[in-house]
mmCIF file of C-alpha atoms and ligand atoms in Angstrom:
data_model
loop_
_atom_site.group_PDB
_atom_site.id
_atom_site.type_symbol
_atom_site.label_atom_id
_atom_site.label_comp_id
_atom_site.label_asym_id
_atom_site.label_seq_id
_atom_site.Cartn_x
_atom_site.Cartn_y
_atom_site.Cartn_z
ATOM 1 C CA MET A 1 -10.744 -32.882 -0.487
ATOM 2 C CA ASP A 2 -9.594 -30.290 -2.737
ATOM 3 C CA SER A 3 -9.332 -27.537 -0.418
ATOM 4 C CA VAL A 4 -7.011 -29.240 2.556
ATOM 5 C CA ARG A 5 -4.846 -30.304 -0.402
ATOM 6 C CA TYR A 6 -5.280 -26.091 -1.966
ATOM 7 C CA ASP A 7 -3.887 -25.442 1.364
ATOM 8 C CA ALA A 8 -1.567 -27.478 1.774
ATOM 9 C CA GLU A 9 -0.044 -26.628 -1.322
ATOM 10 C CA ARG A 10 -0.143 -23.087 -0.512
ATOM 11 C CA ARG A 11 1.866 -22.952 2.708
ATOM 12 C CA GLY A 12 5.338 -22.091 2.555
ATOM 13 C CA HIS A 13 4.516 -20.170 -0.562
ATOM 14 C CA VAL A 14 4.551 -16.391 -0.743
ATOM 15 C CA PRO A 15 3.789 -14.792 -3.458
ATOM 16 C CA ILE A 16 5.713 -11.491 -3.914
ATOM 17 C CA ALA A 17 3.966 -8.740 -4.352
ATOM 18 C CA LEU A 18 5.894 -5.278 -5.675
ATOM 19 C CA LYS A 19 4.293 -1.749 -4.256
ATOM 20 C CA ILE A 20 4.301 1.170 -7.024
ATOM 21 C CA LEU A 21 3.920 4.400 -5.163
ATOM 22 C CA ILE A 22 2.071 6.961 -7.653
ATOM 23 C CA ALA A 23 2.637 10.495 -6.293
ATOM 24 C CA GLY A 24 2.198 14.118 -7.342
ATOM 25 C CA GLY A 25 0.830 17.112 -6.344
ATOM 26 C CA PHE A 26 -3.055 17.841 -5.435
ATOM 27 C CA GLY A 27 -5.719 16.634 -8.486
ATOM 28 C CA ALA A 28 -2.805 15.611 -10.363
ATOM 29 C CA GLY A 29 -4.280 12.726 -11.321
ATOM 30 C CA LYS A 30 -3.318 10.238 -8.694
ATOM 31 C CA THR A 31 -6.108 8.353 -8.054
ATOM 32 C CA THR A 32 -7.351 8.325 -11.899
ATOM 33 C CA LEU A 33 -4.381 6.856 -12.773
ATOM 34 C CA VAL A 34 -4.414 4.372 -9.849
ATOM 35 C CA SER A 35 -7.869 3.210 -11.385
ATOM 36 C CA ALA A 36 -7.433 3.391 -15.201
ATOM 37 C CA LEU A 37 -4.504 0.257 -14.378
ATOM 38 C CA SER A 38 -5.613 -1.614 -11.748
ATOM 39 C CA GLU A 39 -7.959 -4.870 -12.688
ATOM 40 C CA VAL A 40 -10.180 -4.509 -9.979
ATOM 41 C CA ARG A 41 -12.601 -2.109 -8.882
ATOM 42 C CA PRO A 42 -11.000 1.309 -7.392
ATOM 43 C CA LEU A 43 -9.765 -0.058 -4.060
ATOM 44 C CA GLN A 44 -9.805 2.440 -0.973
ATOM 45 C CA THR A 45 -8.449 1.810 2.290
ATOM 46 C CA GLU A 46 -7.612 4.096 5.782
ATOM 47 C CA GLU A 47 -4.828 4.683 7.461
ATOM 48 C CA ILE A 48 -4.920 5.678 10.625
ATOM 49 C CA LEU A 49 -3.834 8.847 11.658
ATOM 50 C CA THR A 50 -2.819 10.360 15.647
ATOM 51 C CA GLY A 51 -0.473 12.663 17.618
ATOM 52 C CA ALA A 52 1.317 10.918 19.905
ATOM 53 C CA GLY A 53 -0.218 7.790 18.884
ATOM 54 C CA VAL A 54 1.808 6.233 16.366
ATOM 55 C CA GLU A 55 5.447 6.839 18.191
ATOM 56 C CA THR A 56 4.211 6.197 21.691
ATOM 57 C CA ASP A 57 4.827 2.340 23.452
ATOM 58 C CA ASP A 58 2.075 2.971 25.707
ATOM 59 C CA LEU A 59 -0.840 2.306 23.589
ATOM 60 C CA SER A 60 -3.408 2.732 26.558
ATOM 61 C CA GLY A 61 -5.985 4.500 24.242
ATOM 62 C CA VAL A 62 -6.066 8.134 25.873
ATOM 63 C CA GLU A 63 -4.564 9.433 22.370
ATOM 64 C CA THR A 64 -6.890 7.978 20.510
ATOM 65 C CA LYS A 65 -9.763 11.120 21.091
ATOM 66 C CA SER A 66 -7.281 13.312 18.731
ATOM 67 C CA THR A 67 -7.611 9.857 15.892
ATOM 68 C CA THR A 68 -8.762 10.845 12.386
ATOM 69 C CA THR A 69 -8.113 8.834 9.530
ATOM 70 C CA VAL A 70 -6.805 9.215 6.095
ATOM 71 C CA ALA A 71 -8.027 7.277 3.403
ATOM 72 C CA MET A 72 -5.312 5.570 0.501
ATOM 73 C CA ASP A 73 -6.161 4.389 -3.156
ATOM 74 C CA PHE A 74 -4.752 1.578 -4.140
ATOM 75 C CA GLY A 75 -5.285 -0.787 -7.281
ATOM 76 C CA ARG A 76 -3.695 -4.738 -7.881
ATOM 77 C CA ILE A 77 -2.136 -6.242 -11.091
ATOM 78 C CA THR A 78 -1.799 -9.820 -11.377
ATOM 79 C CA ILE A 79 1.372 -10.391 -13.280
ATOM 80 C CA ASN A 80 1.164 -14.174 -13.057
ATOM 81 C CA ASP A 81 0.181 -16.283 -9.774
ATOM 82 C CA ASP A 82 3.605 -15.645 -8.197
ATOM 83 C CA LEU A 83 3.826 -12.137 -8.633
ATOM 84 C CA GLN A 84 1.504 -9.041 -8.338
ATOM 85 C CA LEU A 85 1.941 -5.035 -8.395
ATOM 86 C CA TYR A 86 0.631 -3.267 -6.050
ATOM 87 C CA LEU A 87 -0.090 0.585 -6.880
ATOM 88 C CA PHE A 88 -0.517 3.179 -4.455
ATOM 89 C CA GLY A 89 -2.373 6.518 -4.095
ATOM 90 C CA THR A 90 -0.049 8.530 -2.301
ATOM 91 C CA PRO A 91 -1.745 11.224 -0.116
ATOM 92 C CA GLY A 92 -1.879 14.764 -1.091
ATOM 93 C CA GLN A 93 -1.477 16.795 1.800
ATOM 94 C CA ASP A 94 2.540 17.417 3.317
ATOM 95 C CA ARG A 95 1.007 16.151 6.904
ATOM 96 C CA PHE A 96 0.566 12.897 6.066
ATOM 97 C CA TRP A 97 4.113 12.318 5.291
ATOM 98 C CA PHE A 98 4.672 9.111 7.766
ATOM 99 C CA LEU A 99 1.365 7.512 5.435
ATOM 100 C CA TRP A 100 4.664 8.308 2.443
ATOM 101 C CA ASP A 101 7.218 6.279 4.447
ATOM 102 C CA GLU A 102 4.559 3.479 4.984
ATOM 103 C CA LEU A 103 4.264 3.244 1.581
ATOM 104 C CA ALA A 104 7.935 4.170 -0.027
ATOM 105 C CA PHE A 105 9.155 0.777 2.882
ATOM 106 C CA GLY A 106 10.236 -1.273 0.330
ATOM 107 C CA ALA A 107 8.695 -0.089 -3.035
ATOM 108 C CA LEU A 108 10.150 -1.140 -6.094
ATOM 109 C CA GLY A 109 10.151 2.755 -7.126
ATOM 110 C CA ALA A 110 7.585 5.207 -7.667
ATOM 111 C CA VAL A 111 5.991 7.292 -10.659
ATOM 112 C CA VAL A 112 5.489 11.117 -10.046
ATOM 113 C CA LEU A 113 2.429 12.467 -11.619
ATOM 114 C CA ALA A 114 3.330 16.057 -13.295
ATOM 115 C CA ASP A 115 0.600 18.862 -13.935
ATOM 116 C CA THR A 116 2.154 20.804 -16.625
ATOM 117 C CA ARG A 117 -0.462 23.352 -15.336
ATOM 118 C CA ARG A 118 0.926 23.145 -11.723
ATOM 119 C CA LEU A 119 4.015 22.116 -12.432
ATOM 120 C CA ALA A 120 5.596 22.867 -8.753
ATOM 121 C CA ASP A 121 3.084 20.854 -6.933
ATOM 122 C CA CYS A 122 5.453 17.452 -7.263
ATOM 123 C CA PHE A 123 8.933 19.334 -6.246
ATOM 124 C CA PRO A 124 8.332 18.062 -2.684
ATOM 125 C CA SER A 125 7.758 14.250 -4.212
ATOM 126 C CA ILE A 126 11.076 14.341 -6.289
ATOM 127 C CA ASP A 127 12.461 15.547 -3.254
ATOM 128 C CA TYR A 128 10.950 12.918 -0.989
ATOM 129 C CA PHE A 129 12.076 10.113 -3.660
ATOM 130 C CA GLU A 130 15.297 11.608 -4.554
ATOM 131 C CA GLN A 131 16.509 12.287 -1.029
ATOM 132 C CA ARG A 132 15.734 8.340 -0.301
ATOM 133 C CA GLY A 133 17.056 6.801 -3.350
ATOM 134 C CA ILE A 134 13.687 5.065 -4.657
ATOM 135 C CA PRO A 135 13.591 4.974 -8.152
ATOM 136 C CA PHE A 136 11.112 7.393 -9.652
ATOM 137 C CA VAL A 137 9.901 8.171 -13.150
ATOM 138 C CA VAL A 138 7.864 11.168 -14.074
ATOM 139 C CA GLY A 139 5.216 11.498 -15.707
ATOM 140 C CA VAL A 140 3.586 14.684 -17.603
ATOM 141 C CA ASN A 141 -0.091 14.451 -16.943
ATOM 142 C CA CYS A 142 -1.516 16.184 -20.266
ATOM 143 C CA PHE A 143 -4.610 17.826 -19.005
ATOM 144 C CA ASP A 144 -7.393 19.030 -21.050
ATOM 145 C CA GLY A 145 -6.696 22.816 -22.807
ATOM 146 C CA SER A 146 -3.883 23.047 -20.085
ATOM 147 C CA ARG A 147 -0.644 24.082 -22.967
ATOM 148 C CA ARG A 148 1.904 21.543 -24.337
ATOM 149 C CA PHE A 149 5.552 22.432 -22.766
ATOM 150 C CA SER A 150 7.799 20.417 -24.428
ATOM 151 C CA LEU A 151 9.566 17.509 -22.372
ATOM 152 C CA ASP A 152 12.916 19.576 -22.292
ATOM 153 C CA SER A 153 11.237 21.791 -21.005
ATOM 154 C CA VAL A 154 9.767 20.137 -18.406
ATOM 155 C CA ARG A 155 13.128 18.649 -17.357
ATOM 156 C CA ARG A 156 15.251 21.806 -16.813
ATOM 157 C CA ALA A 157 11.731 23.163 -14.677
ATOM 158 C CA LEU A 158 11.791 19.964 -12.560
ATOM 159 C CA ASP A 159 15.966 19.966 -12.431
ATOM 160 C CA LEU A 160 15.692 16.098 -13.319
ATOM 161 C CA ASP A 161 18.213 14.062 -13.202
ATOM 162 C CA PRO A 162 19.196 12.967 -16.728
ATOM 163 C CA GLU A 163 18.950 9.104 -16.335
ATOM 164 C CA VAL A 164 14.947 9.867 -15.070
ATOM 165 C CA PRO A 165 12.610 8.812 -17.649
ATOM 166 C CA MET A 166 9.639 11.659 -18.485
ATOM 167 C CA VAL A 167 6.706 10.210 -19.824
ATOM 168 C CA LEU A 168 3.969 11.940 -21.213
ATOM 169 C CA CYS A 169 0.928 9.725 -20.282
ATOM 170 C CA ASP A 170 -2.483 10.750 -19.950
ATOM 171 C CA ALA A 171 -4.176 9.146 -16.584
ATOM 172 C CA ARG A 172 -7.352 8.057 -17.923
ATOM 173 C CA ASP A 173 -5.513 5.503 -20.153
ATOM 174 C CA ARG A 174 -5.577 2.483 -19.448
ATOM 175 C CA GLN A 175 -2.986 1.453 -22.169
ATOM 176 C CA SER A 176 -0.964 5.344 -21.576
ATOM 177 C CA GLY A 177 -0.453 4.214 -17.980
ATOM 178 C CA LYS A 178 0.716 0.982 -18.815
ATOM 179 C CA THR A 179 3.827 2.875 -20.001
ATOM 180 C CA VAL A 180 4.728 4.330 -17.467
ATOM 181 C CA LEU A 181 5.272 1.635 -15.329
ATOM 182 C CA ILE A 182 6.636 0.036 -17.996
ATOM 183 C CA SER A 183 9.298 2.476 -18.364
ATOM 184 C CA LEU A 184 9.429 2.677 -13.860
ATOM 185 C CA VAL A 185 10.210 -0.510 -14.386
ATOM 186 C CA GLU A 186 12.916 -0.082 -16.897
ATOM 187 C CA HIS A 187 14.015 2.343 -15.275
ATOM 188 C CA VAL A 188 15.106 0.321 -12.413
ATOM 189 C CA ALA A 189 17.048 -2.749 -14.028
ATOM 190 C CA ARG A 190 18.823 -0.274 -15.424
ATOM 191 C CA GLN A 191 19.883 0.939 -11.794
ATOM 192 C CA ARG A 192 20.852 -2.536 -11.368
ATOM 193 C CA GLY A 193 23.171 -2.260 -14.300
ATOM 194 C CA GLU A 194 20.728 -4.880 -16.468
ATOM 195 C CA PRO A 195 18.703 -3.807 -18.795
ATOM 196 C CA VAL A 196 15.212 -5.631 -19.492
ATOM 197 C CA SER A 197 14.290 -4.479 -22.708
ATOM 198 C CA ALA A 198 15.456 -5.801 -25.843
ATOM 199 C CA ILE A 199 15.769 -2.583 -27.693
ATOM 200 C CA MET B 1 0.195 -14.229 25.308
ATOM 201 C CA ARG B 2 -1.973 -12.028 25.498
ATOM 202 C CA THR B 3 -5.536 -13.777 26.744
ATOM 203 C CA GLU B 4 -7.935 -10.273 27.192
ATOM 204 C CA LEU B 5 -8.510 -7.954 24.581
ATOM 205 C CA PRO B 6 -8.061 -4.323 25.826
ATOM 206 C CA GLY B 7 -11.413 -4.708 23.610
ATOM 207 C CA HIS B 8 -13.679 -6.030 26.725
ATOM 208 C CA GLN B 9 -12.348 -2.885 29.156
ATOM 209 C CA HIS B 10 -13.363 0.387 29.021
ATOM 210 C CA GLU B 11 -11.664 2.310 31.318
ATOM 211 C CA TRP B 12 -9.901 4.353 28.902
ATOM 212 C CA LEU B 13 -12.995 5.910 27.998
ATOM 213 C CA ASP B 14 -13.721 9.339 30.079
ATOM 214 C CA ASP B 15 -16.114 11.703 29.568
ATOM 215 C CA ASP B 16 -13.649 13.479 27.871
ATOM 216 C CA ALA B 17 -13.511 10.737 25.182
ATOM 217 C CA GLY B 18 -16.134 11.383 23.143
ATOM 218 C CA PRO B 19 -17.671 9.099 20.787
ATOM 219 C CA VAL B 20 -16.414 5.694 20.110
ATOM 220 C CA VAL B 21 -15.919 4.557 16.744
ATOM 221 C CA ARG B 22 -16.315 0.815 16.136
ATOM 222 C CA PRO B 23 -12.654 0.443 14.759
ATOM 223 C CA TYR B 24 -11.238 1.993 18.641
ATOM 224 C CA THR B 25 -13.706 -0.069 20.333
ATOM 225 C CA LEU B 26 -12.070 -3.364 18.237
ATOM 226 C CA THR B 27 -8.470 -2.666 19.607
ATOM 227 C CA GLY B 28 -9.712 -0.972 22.490
ATOM 228 C CA GLY B 29 -7.686 2.139 21.931
ATOM 229 C CA ARG B 30 -4.280 -0.054 20.364
ATOM 230 C CA VAL B 31 -2.866 2.148 17.203
ATOM 231 C CA TRP B 32 0.014 -0.303 16.617
ATOM 232 C CA PRO B 33 0.693 -3.388 18.353
ATOM 233 C CA ASP B 34 3.536 -4.141 20.173
ATOM 234 C CA GLY B 35 6.582 -2.726 17.387
ATOM 235 C CA ASN B 36 4.510 -4.669 14.727
ATOM 236 C CA GLY B 37 4.938 -3.245 11.408
ATOM 237 C CA PHE B 38 3.169 -5.102 9.079
ATOM 238 C CA ASP B 39 3.173 -3.923 5.646
ATOM 239 C CA LEU B 40 0.705 -2.809 3.608
ATOM 240 C CA VAL B 41 1.810 -6.002 1.180
ATOM 241 C CA ALA B 42 2.310 -8.426 4.126
ATOM 242 C CA TYR B 43 1.077 -11.822 2.868
ATOM 243 C CA VAL B 44 -1.446 -12.997 5.824
ATOM 244 C CA LEU B 45 -2.103 -16.819 5.635
ATOM 245 C CA ALA B 46 -4.464 -18.435 7.861
ATOM 246 C CA ARG B 47 -4.013 -21.831 9.706
ATOM 247 C CA PRO B 48 -6.048 -24.512 8.279
ATOM 248 C CA ASP B 49 -9.324 -25.275 9.680
ATOM 249 C CA PRO B 50 -8.420 -22.848 12.844
ATOM 250 C CA ASP B 51 -9.923 -23.564 15.998
ATOM 251 C CA LEU B 52 -12.406 -20.577 16.481
ATOM 252 C CA ALA B 53 -14.442 -21.915 19.108
ATOM 253 C CA ALA B 54 -11.376 -21.787 21.561
ATOM 254 C CA TYR B 55 -11.342 -18.197 21.351
ATOM 255 C CA PRO B 56 -14.783 -16.617 22.313
ATOM 256 C CA GLU B 57 -12.714 -12.980 23.234
ATOM 257 C CA LEU B 58 -12.072 -13.224 19.692
ATOM 258 C CA HIS B 59 -14.427 -10.073 18.002
ATOM 259 C CA PRO B 60 -16.659 -10.758 14.838
ATOM 260 C CA GLU B 61 -13.548 -8.709 12.943
ATOM 261 C CA HIS B 62 -11.123 -11.741 13.459
ATOM 262 C CA ARG B 63 -12.914 -14.409 12.567
ATOM 263 C CA LEU B 64 -14.082 -12.350 8.992
ATOM 264 C CA LEU B 65 -10.208 -11.832 9.182
ATOM 265 C CA VAL B 66 -9.480 -15.377 10.033
ATOM 266 C CA GLU B 67 -11.665 -16.712 7.030
ATOM 267 C CA LEU B 68 -11.063 -14.360 4.221
ATOM 268 C CA ALA B 69 -7.008 -14.770 5.059
ATOM 269 C CA GLY B 70 -7.530 -18.430 3.969
ATOM 270 C CA ARG B 71 -6.300 -18.281 0.946
ATOM 271 C CA GLY B 72 -3.418 -15.819 1.242
ATOM 272 C CA THR B 73 -4.442 -12.231 1.144
ATOM 273 C CA PRO B 74 -2.427 -9.219 1.497
ATOM 274 C CA LEU B 75 -2.799 -7.031 4.198
ATOM 275 C CA VAL B 76 -3.640 -3.978 2.468
ATOM 276 C CA GLU B 77 -6.714 -6.057 0.834
ATOM 277 C CA LEU B 78 -8.157 -7.447 3.842
ATOM 278 C CA ALA B 79 -8.648 -3.848 5.487
ATOM 279 C CA ALA B 80 -10.306 -3.179 2.134
ATOM 280 C CA ASP B 81 -12.828 -5.724 1.832
ATOM 281 C CA LEU B 82 -13.261 -5.438 5.943
ATOM 282 C CA ASP B 83 -13.510 -1.956 5.603
ATOM 283 C CA LEU B 84 -11.388 -1.293 8.156
ATOM 284 C CA ALA B 85 -8.325 0.943 8.775
ATOM 285 C CA VAL B 86 -5.049 -1.246 7.981
ATOM 286 C CA GLY B 87 -3.644 0.266 11.597
ATOM 287 C CA VAL B 88 -6.878 -1.905 12.918
ATOM 288 C CA VAL B 89 -6.041 -4.672 11.354
ATOM 289 C CA ARG B 90 -2.356 -4.688 11.960
ATOM 290 C CA VAL B 91 -3.866 -5.031 15.863
ATOM 291 C CA LEU B 92 -6.617 -7.879 14.869
ATOM 292 C CA LEU B 93 -3.486 -9.985 13.290
ATOM 293 C CA GLY B 94 -1.653 -9.222 16.019
ATOM 294 C CA ASP B 95 -4.278 -10.931 18.037
ATOM 295 C CA LEU B 96 -5.013 -13.615 15.989
ATOM 296 C CA LEU B 97 -1.077 -14.026 15.785
ATOM 297 C CA SER B 98 -0.574 -14.886 19.445
ATOM 298 C CA ARG B 99 -3.032 -17.320 18.787
ATOM 299 C CA GLY B 100 -1.148 -18.842 16.128
ATOM 300 C CA LEU B 101 -4.477 -18.559 13.999
ATOM 301 C CA VAL B 102 -2.406 -16.720 10.852
ATOM 302 C CA SER B 103 1.024 -16.355 10.160
ATOM 303 C CA VAL B 104 2.242 -13.031 8.262
ATOM 304 C CA HIS B 105 4.946 -13.228 6.363
ATOM 305 C CA GLN B 106 6.888 -9.974 5.642
ATOM 306 C CA PRO B 107 7.415 -9.092 1.734
ATOM 307 C CA PRO B 108 11.635 -8.859 1.815
ATOM 308 C CA ARG B 109 13.322 -6.315 2.968
ATOM 309 C CA ALA B 110 15.058 -5.803 -0.086
ATOM 310 C CA THR B 111 11.638 -5.831 -2.573
ATOM 311 C CA TYR B 112 12.899 -2.877 -4.322
ATOM 312 C CA LEU B 113 15.812 -4.452 -5.840
ATOM 313 C CA PRO B 114 14.471 -7.920 -6.921
ATOM 314 C CA ASP B 115 15.990 -9.917 -9.532
ATOM 315 C CA ASN B 116 16.411 -8.941 -13.181
ATOM 316 C CA ASP B 117 13.968 -12.232 -14.149
ATOM 317 C CA ILE B 118 10.899 -10.457 -11.326
ATOM 318 C CA LEU B 119 11.631 -7.630 -13.302
ATOM 319 C CA LYS B 120 11.854 -8.793 -16.826
ATOM 320 C CA ALA B 121 8.425 -11.416 -15.932
ATOM 321 C CA VAL B 122 6.571 -6.982 -14.408
ATOM 322 C CA VAL B 123 7.627 -5.565 -17.652
ATOM 323 C CA ASP B 124 6.695 -8.350 -19.886
ATOM 324 C CA GLY B 125 2.831 -9.158 -18.486
ATOM 325 C CA LEU B 126 2.723 -5.513 -18.480
ATOM 326 C CA ARG B 127 3.260 -5.533 -21.918
ATOM 327 C CA ALA B 128 0.682 -8.160 -22.451
ATOM 328 C CA LEU B 129 -2.335 -6.354 -20.233
HETATM 329 N N1 GTP C 201 -7.631 15.887 -19.228
HETATM 330 C C1 GTP C 201 -7.629 14.874 -18.514
HETATM 331 N N2 GTP C 201 -7.862 15.091 -17.130
HETATM 332 C C2 GTP C 201 -7.615 14.102 -15.571
HETATM 333 C C3 GTP C 201 -6.315 13.707 -16.141
HETATM 334 N N3 GTP C 201 -6.163 12.922 -14.996
HETATM 335 C C4 GTP C 201 -7.098 13.364 -14.196
HETATM 336 N N4 GTP C 201 -8.146 14.314 -14.633
HETATM 337 C C5 GTP C 201 -9.576 15.067 -14.071
HETATM 338 O O1 GTP C 201 -8.219 15.366 -13.148
HETATM 339 C C6 GTP C 201 -9.295 15.662 -12.263
HETATM 340 C C7 GTP C 201 -8.835 15.169 -10.507
HETATM 341 O O2 GTP C 201 -8.090 13.619 -11.021
HETATM 342 P P1 GTP C 201 -7.228 12.846 -9.469
HETATM 343 O O3 GTP C 201 -7.382 11.345 -10.400
HETATM 344 O O4 GTP C 201 -8.346 12.561 -8.606
HETATM 345 O O5 GTP C 201 -6.254 13.286 -9.314
HETATM 346 P P2 GTP C 201 -5.107 12.894 -7.586
HETATM 347 O O6 GTP C 201 -4.202 13.302 -7.510
HETATM 348 O O7 GTP C 201 -6.071 11.218 -6.713
HETATM 349 O O8 GTP C 201 -5.768 14.397 -6.578
HETATM 350 P P3 GTP C 201 -5.675 14.553 -4.713
HETATM 351 O O9 GTP C 201 -6.183 12.751 -4.771
HETATM 352 O O10 GTP C 201 -7.613 15.327 -4.410
HETATM 353 O O11 GTP C 201 -4.381 14.848 -4.590
HETATM 354 C C8 GTP C 201 -10.380 14.429 -12.093
HETATM 355 O O12 GTP C 201 -11.390 14.774 -12.327
HETATM 356 C C9 GTP C 201 -9.796 13.276 -12.373
HETATM 357 O O13 GTP C 201 -10.921 13.109 -14.109
HETATM 358 C C10 GTP C 201 -5.872 13.376 -17.402
HETATM 359 O O14 GTP C 201 -4.673 13.188 -17.572
HETATM 360 N N5 GTP C 201 -6.208 14.361 -18.676
HETATM 361 MG MG1 MG C 202 -6.773 11.067 -5.142
#
């Protein structure tokens, strides 16, 4: 039967899934960017939040009283049969830091969305990725009606490392989002010392 | 090997527990199975032709998971498809794993430095979108 052969072929063959984080302050456009880029409907799932429950080995269930969940956006881009990108929007609030660790583990890199009306909101994201050595780029999200700043002045305000790429973007626009992702992957490649871009 | 699922024992529910939400009945309050930190994009593959009838203790959600993982699916997609929290799916997968009904492939640790061919394929693929 066809399906059996298919299964047999697939066994032992595990496609690569690369994680990319979309971070930034509250309302910076994370969900918008994930949905603009995702090939499927914007996907959402939840992660469990507990007080002590996550840390303890004794999972007798007593802690479940304080259990709540936090929603996570994610999207998928299929590059080919063997390679997929998974985009994860990070939750905006500080009390969800533990979730960041889970999202960031093994991630290829991150996009930090900066909203020029509230630049300081993305500082915690930048600190987070800098401290962990996770490659990131900054997408300066141009909201309608916000004052235009030069990329240089934004870079200074963010006190960014000169190597960290900055890209103007519109999180609603797929092409614009693609440009941000490409600059991230090229940045990751440069960190390896092997540029992937022809130019 | 776990033979009985805690979900069938309810002694952990006392008067203070409040309303029981379905996911926690499913996992019996377990949040994180024994050291199982399955990655969000861990690749889950069900064993072909699994004999689910041999495991009457499994919940319908376990069975759906096996079905959905028939073609190999990342954990986070399974959670979204089943509309269950990721942590709940991790627990259920732990149950299936211990029964040999699925295999779970963690992404390589060094994923953040995939080789250059992969990065190049990603850039080319993105450009072609
Ligand atoms: N003009 C403009 N509006 C945007 C852009 N990106 C997002 N928005 C709008 O800004 C609002 C917030 O965007 P979201 O994508 O929900 O932001 P978020 O970062 O997910 O927000 P939280 O998850 O609440 O932190 C929405 O109404 C979007 O339509 C952009 O690039 N330009
Ligand atoms: Mg959001």
